[in-house]
Short mmCIF file of C-alpha atoms in Angstrom, two decimals:
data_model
loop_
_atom_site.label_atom_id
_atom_site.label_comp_id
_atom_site.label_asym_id
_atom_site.label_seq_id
_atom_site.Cartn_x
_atom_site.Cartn_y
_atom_site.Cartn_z
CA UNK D 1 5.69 -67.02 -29.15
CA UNK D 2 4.51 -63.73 -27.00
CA UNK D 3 3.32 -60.93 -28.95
CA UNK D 4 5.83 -58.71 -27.48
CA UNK D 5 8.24 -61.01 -28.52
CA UNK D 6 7.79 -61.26 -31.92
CA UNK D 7 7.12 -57.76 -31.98
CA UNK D 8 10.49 -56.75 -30.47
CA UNK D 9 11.92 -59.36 -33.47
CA UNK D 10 10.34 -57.66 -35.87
CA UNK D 11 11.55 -54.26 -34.64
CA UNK D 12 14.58 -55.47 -33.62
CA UNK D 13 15.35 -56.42 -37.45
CA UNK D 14 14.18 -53.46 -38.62
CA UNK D 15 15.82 -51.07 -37.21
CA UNK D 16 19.34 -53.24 -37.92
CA UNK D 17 18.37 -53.35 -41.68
CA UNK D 18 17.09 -49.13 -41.79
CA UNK D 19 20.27 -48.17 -39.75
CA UNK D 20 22.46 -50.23 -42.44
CA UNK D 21 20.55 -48.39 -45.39
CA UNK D 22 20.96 -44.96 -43.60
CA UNK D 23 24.67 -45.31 -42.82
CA UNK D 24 25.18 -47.29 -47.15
CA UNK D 25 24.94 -43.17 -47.77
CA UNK D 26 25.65 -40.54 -45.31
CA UNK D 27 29.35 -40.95 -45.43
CA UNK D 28 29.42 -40.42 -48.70
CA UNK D 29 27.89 -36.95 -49.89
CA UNK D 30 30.82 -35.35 -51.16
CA UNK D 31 31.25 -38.62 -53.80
CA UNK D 32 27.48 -37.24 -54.58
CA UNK D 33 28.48 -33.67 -55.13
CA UNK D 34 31.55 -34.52 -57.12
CA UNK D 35 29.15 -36.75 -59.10
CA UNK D 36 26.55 -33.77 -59.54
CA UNK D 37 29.66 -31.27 -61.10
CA UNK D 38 31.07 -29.42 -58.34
CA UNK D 39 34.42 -29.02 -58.13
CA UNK D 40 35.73 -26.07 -56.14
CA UNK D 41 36.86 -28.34 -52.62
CA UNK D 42 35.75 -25.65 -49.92
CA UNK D 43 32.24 -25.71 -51.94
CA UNK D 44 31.91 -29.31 -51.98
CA UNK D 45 32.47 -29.46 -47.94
CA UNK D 46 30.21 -26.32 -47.29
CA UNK D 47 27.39 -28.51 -49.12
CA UNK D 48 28.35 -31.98 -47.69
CA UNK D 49 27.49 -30.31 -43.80
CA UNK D 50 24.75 -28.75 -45.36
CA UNK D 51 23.21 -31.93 -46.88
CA UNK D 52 24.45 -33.74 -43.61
CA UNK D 53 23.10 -31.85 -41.28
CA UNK D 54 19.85 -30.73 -42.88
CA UNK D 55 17.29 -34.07 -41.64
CA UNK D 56 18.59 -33.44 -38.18
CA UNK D 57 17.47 -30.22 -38.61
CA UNK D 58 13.58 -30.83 -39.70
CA UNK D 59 13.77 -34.34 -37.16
CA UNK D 60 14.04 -31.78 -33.72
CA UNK D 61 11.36 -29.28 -35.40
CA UNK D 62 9.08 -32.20 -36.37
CA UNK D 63 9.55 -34.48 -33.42
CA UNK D 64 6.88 -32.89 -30.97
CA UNK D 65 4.30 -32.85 -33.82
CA UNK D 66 4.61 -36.53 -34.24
CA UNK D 67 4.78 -37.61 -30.94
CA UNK D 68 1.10 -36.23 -30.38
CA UNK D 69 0.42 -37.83 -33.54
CA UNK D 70 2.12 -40.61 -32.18
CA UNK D 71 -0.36 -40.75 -29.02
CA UNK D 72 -3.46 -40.86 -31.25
CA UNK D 73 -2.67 -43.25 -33.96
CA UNK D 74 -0.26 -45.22 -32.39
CA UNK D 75 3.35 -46.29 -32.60
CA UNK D 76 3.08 -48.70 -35.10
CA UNK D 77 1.76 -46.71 -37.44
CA UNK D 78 4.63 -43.87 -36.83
CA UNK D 79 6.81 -46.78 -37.42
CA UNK D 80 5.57 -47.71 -40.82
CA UNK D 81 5.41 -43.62 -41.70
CA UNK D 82 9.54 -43.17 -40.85
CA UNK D 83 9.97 -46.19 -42.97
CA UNK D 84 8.12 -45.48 -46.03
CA UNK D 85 9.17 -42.26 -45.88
CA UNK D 86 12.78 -43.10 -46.20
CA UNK D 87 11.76 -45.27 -49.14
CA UNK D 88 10.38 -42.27 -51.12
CA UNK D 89 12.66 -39.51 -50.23
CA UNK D 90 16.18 -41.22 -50.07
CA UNK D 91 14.72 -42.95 -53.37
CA UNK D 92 14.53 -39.89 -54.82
CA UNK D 93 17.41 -38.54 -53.78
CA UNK D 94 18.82 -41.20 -57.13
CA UNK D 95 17.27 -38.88 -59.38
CA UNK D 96 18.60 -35.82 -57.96
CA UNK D 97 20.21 -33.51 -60.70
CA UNK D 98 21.22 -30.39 -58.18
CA UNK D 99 22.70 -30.43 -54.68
CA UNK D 100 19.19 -28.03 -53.39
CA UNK D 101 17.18 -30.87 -55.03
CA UNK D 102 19.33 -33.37 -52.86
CA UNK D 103 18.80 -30.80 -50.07
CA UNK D 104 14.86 -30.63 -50.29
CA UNK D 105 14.46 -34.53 -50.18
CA UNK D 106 16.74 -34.38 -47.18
CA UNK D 107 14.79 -31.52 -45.02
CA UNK D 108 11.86 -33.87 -45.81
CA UNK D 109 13.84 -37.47 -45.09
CA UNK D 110 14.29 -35.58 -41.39
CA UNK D 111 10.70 -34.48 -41.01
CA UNK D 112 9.13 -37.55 -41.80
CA UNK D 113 11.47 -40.16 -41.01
CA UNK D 114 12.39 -40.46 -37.59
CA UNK D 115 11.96 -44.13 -36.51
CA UNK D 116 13.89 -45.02 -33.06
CA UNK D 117 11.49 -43.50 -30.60
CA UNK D 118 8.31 -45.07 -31.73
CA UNK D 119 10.23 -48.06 -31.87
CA UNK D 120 11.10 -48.37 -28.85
CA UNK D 121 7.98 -47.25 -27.43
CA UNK D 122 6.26 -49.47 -29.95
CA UNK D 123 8.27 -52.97 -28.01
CA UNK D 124 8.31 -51.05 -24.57
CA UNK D 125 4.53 -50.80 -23.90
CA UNK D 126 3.56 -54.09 -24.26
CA UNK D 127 6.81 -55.64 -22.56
CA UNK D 128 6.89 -56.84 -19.02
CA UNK D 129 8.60 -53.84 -16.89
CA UNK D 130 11.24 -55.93 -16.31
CA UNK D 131 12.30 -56.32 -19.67
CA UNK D 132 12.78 -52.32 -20.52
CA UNK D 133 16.17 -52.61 -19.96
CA UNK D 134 17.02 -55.00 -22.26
CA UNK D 135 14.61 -53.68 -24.84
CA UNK D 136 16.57 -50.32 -25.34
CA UNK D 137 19.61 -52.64 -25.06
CA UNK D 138 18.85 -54.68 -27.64
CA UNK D 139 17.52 -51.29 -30.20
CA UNK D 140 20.94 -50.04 -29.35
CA UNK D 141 22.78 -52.70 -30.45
CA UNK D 142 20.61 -53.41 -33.79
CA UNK D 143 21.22 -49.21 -34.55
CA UNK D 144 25.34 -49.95 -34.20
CA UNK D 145 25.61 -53.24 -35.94
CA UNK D 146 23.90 -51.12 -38.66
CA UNK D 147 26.08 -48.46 -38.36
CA UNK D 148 28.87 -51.04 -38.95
CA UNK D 149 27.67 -52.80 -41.83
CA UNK D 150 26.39 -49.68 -43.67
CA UNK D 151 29.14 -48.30 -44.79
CA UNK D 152 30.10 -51.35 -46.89
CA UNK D 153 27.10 -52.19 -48.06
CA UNK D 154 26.67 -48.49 -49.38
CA UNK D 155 30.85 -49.19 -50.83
CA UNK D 156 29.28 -52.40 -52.48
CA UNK D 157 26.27 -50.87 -53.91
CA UNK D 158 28.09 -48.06 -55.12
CA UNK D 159 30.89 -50.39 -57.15
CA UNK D 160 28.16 -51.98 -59.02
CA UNK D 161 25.69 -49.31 -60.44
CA UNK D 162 27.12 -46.22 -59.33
CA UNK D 163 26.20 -43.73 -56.57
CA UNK D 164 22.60 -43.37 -57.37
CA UNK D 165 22.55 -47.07 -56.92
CA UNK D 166 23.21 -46.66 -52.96
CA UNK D 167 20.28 -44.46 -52.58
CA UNK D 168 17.91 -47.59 -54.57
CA UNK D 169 19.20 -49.81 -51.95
CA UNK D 170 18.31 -47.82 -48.99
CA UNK D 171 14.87 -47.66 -50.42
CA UNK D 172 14.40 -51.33 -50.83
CA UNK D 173 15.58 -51.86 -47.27
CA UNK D 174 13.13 -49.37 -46.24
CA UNK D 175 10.07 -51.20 -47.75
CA UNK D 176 11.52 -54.43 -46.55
CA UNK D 177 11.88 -53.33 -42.78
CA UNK D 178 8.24 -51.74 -43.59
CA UNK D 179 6.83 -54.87 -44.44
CA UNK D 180 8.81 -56.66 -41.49
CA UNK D 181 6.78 -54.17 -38.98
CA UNK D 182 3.36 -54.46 -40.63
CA UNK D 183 3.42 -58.06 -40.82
CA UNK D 184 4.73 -59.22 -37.89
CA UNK D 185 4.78 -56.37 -34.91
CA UNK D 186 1.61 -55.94 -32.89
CA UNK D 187 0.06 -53.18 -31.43
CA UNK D 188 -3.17 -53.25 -28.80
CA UNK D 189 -5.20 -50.16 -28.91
CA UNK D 190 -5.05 -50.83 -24.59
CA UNK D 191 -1.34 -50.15 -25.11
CA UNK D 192 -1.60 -46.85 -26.68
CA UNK D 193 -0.32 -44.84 -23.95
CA UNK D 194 0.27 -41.33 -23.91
CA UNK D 195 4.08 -41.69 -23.87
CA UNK D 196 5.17 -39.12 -26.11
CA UNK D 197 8.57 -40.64 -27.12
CA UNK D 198 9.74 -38.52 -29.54
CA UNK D 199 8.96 -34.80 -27.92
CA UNK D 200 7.45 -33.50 -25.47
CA UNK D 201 9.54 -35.38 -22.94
CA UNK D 202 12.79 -34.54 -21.03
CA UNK D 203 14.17 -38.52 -21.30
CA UNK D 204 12.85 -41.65 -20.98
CA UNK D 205 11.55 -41.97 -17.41
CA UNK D 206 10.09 -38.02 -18.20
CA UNK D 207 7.98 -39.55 -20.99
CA UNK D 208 6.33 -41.98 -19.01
CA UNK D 209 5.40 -40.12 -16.43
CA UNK D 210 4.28 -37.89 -18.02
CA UNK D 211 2.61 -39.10 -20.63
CA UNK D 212 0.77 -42.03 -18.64
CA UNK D 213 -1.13 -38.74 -17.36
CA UNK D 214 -2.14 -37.05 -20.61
CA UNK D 215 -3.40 -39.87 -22.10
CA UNK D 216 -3.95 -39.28 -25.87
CA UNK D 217 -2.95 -35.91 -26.24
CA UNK D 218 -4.25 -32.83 -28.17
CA UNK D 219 -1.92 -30.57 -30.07
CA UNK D 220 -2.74 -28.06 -27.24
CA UNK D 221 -1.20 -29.97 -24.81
CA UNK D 222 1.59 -31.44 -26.69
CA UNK D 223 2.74 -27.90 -27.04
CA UNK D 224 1.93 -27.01 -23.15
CA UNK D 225 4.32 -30.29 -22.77
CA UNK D 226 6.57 -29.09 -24.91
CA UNK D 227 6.85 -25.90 -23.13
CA UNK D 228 7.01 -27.15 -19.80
CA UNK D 229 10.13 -29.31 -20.47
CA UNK D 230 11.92 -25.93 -21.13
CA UNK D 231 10.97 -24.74 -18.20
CA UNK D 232 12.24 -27.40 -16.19
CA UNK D 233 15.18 -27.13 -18.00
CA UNK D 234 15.53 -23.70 -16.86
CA UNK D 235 15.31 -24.85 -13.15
CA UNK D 236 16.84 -28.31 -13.19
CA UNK D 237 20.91 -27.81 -12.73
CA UNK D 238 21.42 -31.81 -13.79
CA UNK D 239 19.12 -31.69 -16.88
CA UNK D 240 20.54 -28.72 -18.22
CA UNK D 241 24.78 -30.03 -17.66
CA UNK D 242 23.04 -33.02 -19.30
CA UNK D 243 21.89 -31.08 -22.44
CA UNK D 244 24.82 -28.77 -22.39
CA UNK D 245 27.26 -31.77 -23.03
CA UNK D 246 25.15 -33.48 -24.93
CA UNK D 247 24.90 -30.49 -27.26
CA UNK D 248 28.62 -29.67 -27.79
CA UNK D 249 29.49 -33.58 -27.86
CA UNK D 250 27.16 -33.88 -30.53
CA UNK D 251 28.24 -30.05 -32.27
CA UNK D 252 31.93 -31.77 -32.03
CA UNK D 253 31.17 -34.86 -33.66
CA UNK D 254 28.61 -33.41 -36.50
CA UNK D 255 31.20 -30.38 -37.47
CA UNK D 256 33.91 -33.21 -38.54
CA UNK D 257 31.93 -36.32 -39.53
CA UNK D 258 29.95 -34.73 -42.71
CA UNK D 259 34.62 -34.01 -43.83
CA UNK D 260 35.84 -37.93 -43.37
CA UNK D 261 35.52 -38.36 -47.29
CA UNK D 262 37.39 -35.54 -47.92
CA UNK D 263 40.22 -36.54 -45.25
CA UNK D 264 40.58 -39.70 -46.54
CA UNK D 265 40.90 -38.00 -50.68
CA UNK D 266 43.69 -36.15 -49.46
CA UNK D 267 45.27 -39.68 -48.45
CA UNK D 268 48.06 -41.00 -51.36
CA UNK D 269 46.80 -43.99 -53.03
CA UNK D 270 47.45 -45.71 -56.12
CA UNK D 271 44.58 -47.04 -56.05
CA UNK D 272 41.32 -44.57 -56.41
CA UNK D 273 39.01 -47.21 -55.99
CA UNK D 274 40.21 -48.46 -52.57
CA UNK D 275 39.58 -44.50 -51.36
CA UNK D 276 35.46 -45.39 -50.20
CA UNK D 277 36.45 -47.88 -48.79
CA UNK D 278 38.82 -46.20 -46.70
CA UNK D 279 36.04 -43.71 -46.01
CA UNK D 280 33.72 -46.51 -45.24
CA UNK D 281 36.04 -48.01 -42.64
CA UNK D 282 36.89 -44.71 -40.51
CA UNK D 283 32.62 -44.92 -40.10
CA UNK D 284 32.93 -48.34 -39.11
CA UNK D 285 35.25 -48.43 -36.51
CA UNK D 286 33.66 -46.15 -34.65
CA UNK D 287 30.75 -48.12 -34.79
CA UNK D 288 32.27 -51.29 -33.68
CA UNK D 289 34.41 -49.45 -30.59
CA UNK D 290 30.69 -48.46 -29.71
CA UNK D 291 29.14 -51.84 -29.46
CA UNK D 292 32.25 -52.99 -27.71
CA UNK D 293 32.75 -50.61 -25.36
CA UNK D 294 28.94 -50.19 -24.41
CA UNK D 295 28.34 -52.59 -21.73
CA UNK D 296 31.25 -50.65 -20.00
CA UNK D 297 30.17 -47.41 -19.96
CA UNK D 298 26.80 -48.92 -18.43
CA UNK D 299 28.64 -50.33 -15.66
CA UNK D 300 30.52 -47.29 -15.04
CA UNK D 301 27.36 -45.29 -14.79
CA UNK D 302 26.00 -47.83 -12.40
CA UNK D 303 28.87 -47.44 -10.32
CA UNK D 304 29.70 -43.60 -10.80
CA UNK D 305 26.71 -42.14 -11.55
CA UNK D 306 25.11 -41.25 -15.33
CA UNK D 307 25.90 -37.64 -14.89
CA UNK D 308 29.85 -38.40 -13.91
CA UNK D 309 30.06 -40.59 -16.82
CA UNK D 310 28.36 -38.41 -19.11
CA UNK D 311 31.25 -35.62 -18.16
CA UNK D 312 33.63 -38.37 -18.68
CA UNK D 313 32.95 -39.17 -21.62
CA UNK D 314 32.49 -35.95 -22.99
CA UNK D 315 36.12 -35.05 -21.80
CA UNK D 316 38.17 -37.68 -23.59
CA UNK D 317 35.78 -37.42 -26.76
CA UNK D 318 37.10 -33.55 -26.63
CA UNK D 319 40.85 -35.09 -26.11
CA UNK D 320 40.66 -37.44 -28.85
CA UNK D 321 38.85 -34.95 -31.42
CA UNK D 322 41.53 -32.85 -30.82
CA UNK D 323 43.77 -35.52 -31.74
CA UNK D 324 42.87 -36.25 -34.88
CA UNK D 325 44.60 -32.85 -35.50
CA UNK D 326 47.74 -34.55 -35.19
CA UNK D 327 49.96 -35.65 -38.86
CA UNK D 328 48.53 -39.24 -38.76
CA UNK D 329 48.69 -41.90 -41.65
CA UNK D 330 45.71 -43.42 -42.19
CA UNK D 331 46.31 -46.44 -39.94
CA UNK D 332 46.17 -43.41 -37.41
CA UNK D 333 43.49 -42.39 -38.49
CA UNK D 334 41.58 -45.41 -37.65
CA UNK D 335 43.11 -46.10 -34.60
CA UNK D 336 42.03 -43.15 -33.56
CA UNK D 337 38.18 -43.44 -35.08
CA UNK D 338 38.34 -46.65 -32.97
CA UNK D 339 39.33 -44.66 -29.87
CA UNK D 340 36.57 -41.85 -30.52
CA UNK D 341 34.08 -44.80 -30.59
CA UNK D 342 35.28 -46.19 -27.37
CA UNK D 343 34.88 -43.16 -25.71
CA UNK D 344 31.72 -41.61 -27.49
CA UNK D 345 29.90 -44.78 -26.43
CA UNK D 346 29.33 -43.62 -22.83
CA UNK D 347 27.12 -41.24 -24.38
CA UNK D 348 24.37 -43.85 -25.56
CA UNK D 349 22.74 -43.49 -28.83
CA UNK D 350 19.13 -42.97 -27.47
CA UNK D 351 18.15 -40.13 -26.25
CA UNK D 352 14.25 -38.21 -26.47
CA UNK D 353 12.27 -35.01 -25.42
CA UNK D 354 15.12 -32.16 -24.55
CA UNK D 355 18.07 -34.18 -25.60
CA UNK D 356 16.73 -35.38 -28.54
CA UNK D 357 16.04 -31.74 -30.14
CA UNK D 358 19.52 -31.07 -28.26
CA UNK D 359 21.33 -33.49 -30.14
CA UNK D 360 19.76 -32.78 -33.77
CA UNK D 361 20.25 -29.41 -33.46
CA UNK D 362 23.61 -29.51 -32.67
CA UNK D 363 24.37 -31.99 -35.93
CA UNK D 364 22.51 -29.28 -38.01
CA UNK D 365 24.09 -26.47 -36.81
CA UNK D 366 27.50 -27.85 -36.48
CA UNK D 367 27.60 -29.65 -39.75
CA UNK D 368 26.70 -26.54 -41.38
CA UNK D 369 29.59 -24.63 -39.81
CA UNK D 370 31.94 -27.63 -40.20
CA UNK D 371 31.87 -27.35 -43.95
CA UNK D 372 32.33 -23.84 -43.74
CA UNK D 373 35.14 -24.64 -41.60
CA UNK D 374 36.83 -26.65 -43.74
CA UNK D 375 37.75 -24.14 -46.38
CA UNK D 376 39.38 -21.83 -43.99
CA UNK D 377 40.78 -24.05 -41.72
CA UNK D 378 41.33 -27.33 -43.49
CA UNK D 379 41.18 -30.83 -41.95
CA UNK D 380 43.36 -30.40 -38.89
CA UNK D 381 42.44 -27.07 -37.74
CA UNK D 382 38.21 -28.23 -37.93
CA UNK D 383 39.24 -30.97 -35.48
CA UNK D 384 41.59 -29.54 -33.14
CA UNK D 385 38.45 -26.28 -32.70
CA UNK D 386 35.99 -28.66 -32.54
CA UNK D 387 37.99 -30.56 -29.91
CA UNK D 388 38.82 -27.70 -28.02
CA UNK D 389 34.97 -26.30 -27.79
CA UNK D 390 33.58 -30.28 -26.62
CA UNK D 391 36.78 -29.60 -23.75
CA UNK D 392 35.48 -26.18 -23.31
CA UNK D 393 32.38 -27.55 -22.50
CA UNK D 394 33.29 -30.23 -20.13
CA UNK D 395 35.31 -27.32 -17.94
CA UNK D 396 32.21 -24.98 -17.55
CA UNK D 397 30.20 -27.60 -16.50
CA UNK D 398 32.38 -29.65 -14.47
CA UNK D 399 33.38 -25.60 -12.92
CA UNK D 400 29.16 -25.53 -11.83
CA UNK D 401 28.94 -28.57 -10.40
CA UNK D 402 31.67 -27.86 -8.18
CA UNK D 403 30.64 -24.07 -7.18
CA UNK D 404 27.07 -25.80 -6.79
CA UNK D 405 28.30 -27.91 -4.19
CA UNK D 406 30.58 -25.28 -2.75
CA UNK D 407 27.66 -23.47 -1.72
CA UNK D 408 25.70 -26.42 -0.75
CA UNK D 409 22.91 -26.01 -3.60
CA UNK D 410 20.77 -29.55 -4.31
#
């Protein structure tokens, strides 16, 4: 078999098995606060978008820095450091006795623990150009099927030894996919290019370019990089609608994801047990509507343009947030966590450089302000303003673009 081959295997598997162990326990913090003693409801929220939102946070800050790292030591090494860091701070996070302890170990799970750029760049490099395509393809799809099995594997892990057990699991996973990596992925020092996948790069195509130039980078010039992306932010009218939508998509999605538990308690059952499960499957089917519905939004790209898909898609996902706002039973609920997923999947789960730092931030921020949120407004009110501001969004931009062209502008 090709090197690149089994290398894209072994990442490939990897990145399935991490995503699963990631999604086994974000759905689930306020379980984990309830567990720790809170009880007050609006405090519990306000700490579950904290807690959600807090790796995001530390991921966009650290993301430059270990790109440049990235370009002197190599990919696969960046690979094994997201992994194993995973393994010790989500491990730790069983052991937790205070929601600022959980809080700490997640700041540093975000730092040091970002793993789909130098994965991808890891496969890319030494893949034939014609397979780049199918590379990020294939990445994507690994990241969703995780995010679908996750959240039952987390259900499962949590039935049998509790909720600390979930965070045990995720940390075995980690040193599995680890060992998958160091084992079996290969890495030619000729291949090291100066691709700086994870900052310092507006998207894909940006980072190449760019990066082909710099070669192994200094921190000087990682920062210089850094710094010129904003500035062609500034001046590039496409990049910045990009980022703009991007960032209140993403603001949208990470002010009401962080609440689903808490939706879902609020749900009559006579049956408490069944509850995380219900909580498990409103994460799921958004996942699966993604991997279906995919391939479609590529085509319509193709055909349409990226940019007119991206504003697409970032309409309805406003419409259907707002939605959710509606007195639904919880077969609603998940037909309409299927229909977010549908729709959410024309904005593609990879993104680097500008976007990347767009989308964490907007998680951190919005997660933060979400649980806030949910004490004064409650369920329905979160989703219909978080709705409304995605829609809000989509009308200033889609208002530019058509004053740009009114006045002829490129």
């Amino acid at each position: 078999m090709e090197a690149w081959r089994r290398t894209q295997r072994a990442v490939w598997l990897a990145n399935l098995v991490t995503a699963a162990g990631m999604m086994s326990f974000l759905p689930f913090f306020p379980s984990h606060l309830q567990a720790l003693g809170l009880e007050d409801r609006s405090e519990i929220a306000t700490w579950a978008g904290v807690l959600y939102g807090a790796a995001p946070l530390s991921a966009a800050v650290m993301s430059p820095i270990w790109g440049a790292v990235g370009d002197r030591v190599g990919r696969k090494v960046m690979v094994l450091r997201s992994m194993l860091a995973i393994a010790l701070f989500v491990g730790a996070m069983a052991f937790a006795t205070s929601p600022w302890q959980v809080l700490v170990l997640r700041l540093l799970q975000g730092a040091f623990s970002g793993f789909v750029a130098p994965s991808l760049t890891l496969v890319s490099v030494s893949a034939p150009a014609d397979r780049q395509g199918s590379i990020s393809a294939s990445l994507q799809q690994a990241m969703t099927l995780g995010a679908v099995a996750g959240p039952a594997l987390g259900e499962s892990a949590r039935a049998h030894g509790g909720i600390r057990a979930a965070y045990l699991v995720v940390a075995a996973l980690a040193l599995l996919s680890a060992g998958c990596v160091a084992v079996f992925a290969e890495e030619h020092d000729g291949h090291r290019r100066g691709a700086s996948a994870e900052g310092g790069a507006l998207g894909d195509s940006h980072g190449d370019s760019h990066g082909a130039a710099r070669g192994r980078t200094s921190w000087r010039s990682a920062l210089r990089a850094s710094f010129g992306d904003l500035a062609e932010l500034r001046t590039n009218r496409a990049l910045r609608a990009a980022v703009v939508l991007t960032f209140w998509l993403q603001f949208g999605m990470g002010a009401t994801t962080p609440m689903l538990e808490l939706v879902v308690q609020d749900f009559p059952s006579d049956a408490p047990h069944i509850l995380p499960l219900s909580t498990g499957a409103l994460f799921s089917a958004v996942a699966i509507a993604n991997l279906v519905f995919l391939p479609w939004w590529g085509r319509f790209g193709d055909r349409h343009g990226h940019a007119r898909a991206l504003l697409a898609c970032s309409g309805l996902s406003g419409a259907v947030l707002a939605l959710h706002a509606l007195p639904l039973t919880f077969d609603g609920w998940m037909a309409m966590r299927f229909a977010l997923g549908a729709v959410m999947a024309g904005a593609g789960p990879l993104a680097f450089g500008v976007v990347f730092a767009a989308r964490c931030l907007a998680v951190a921020i919005a997660a933060a302000l979400g649980g806030t949120g949910f004490g004064w407004l409650g369920a329905r009110g979160l989703f219909l303003v978080a709705g409304g501001l995605v829609l809000a969004s989509v009308g200033w931009c889609g208002a530019r673009t058509r004053r740009v062209r009114s006045v002829g502008v490129p």
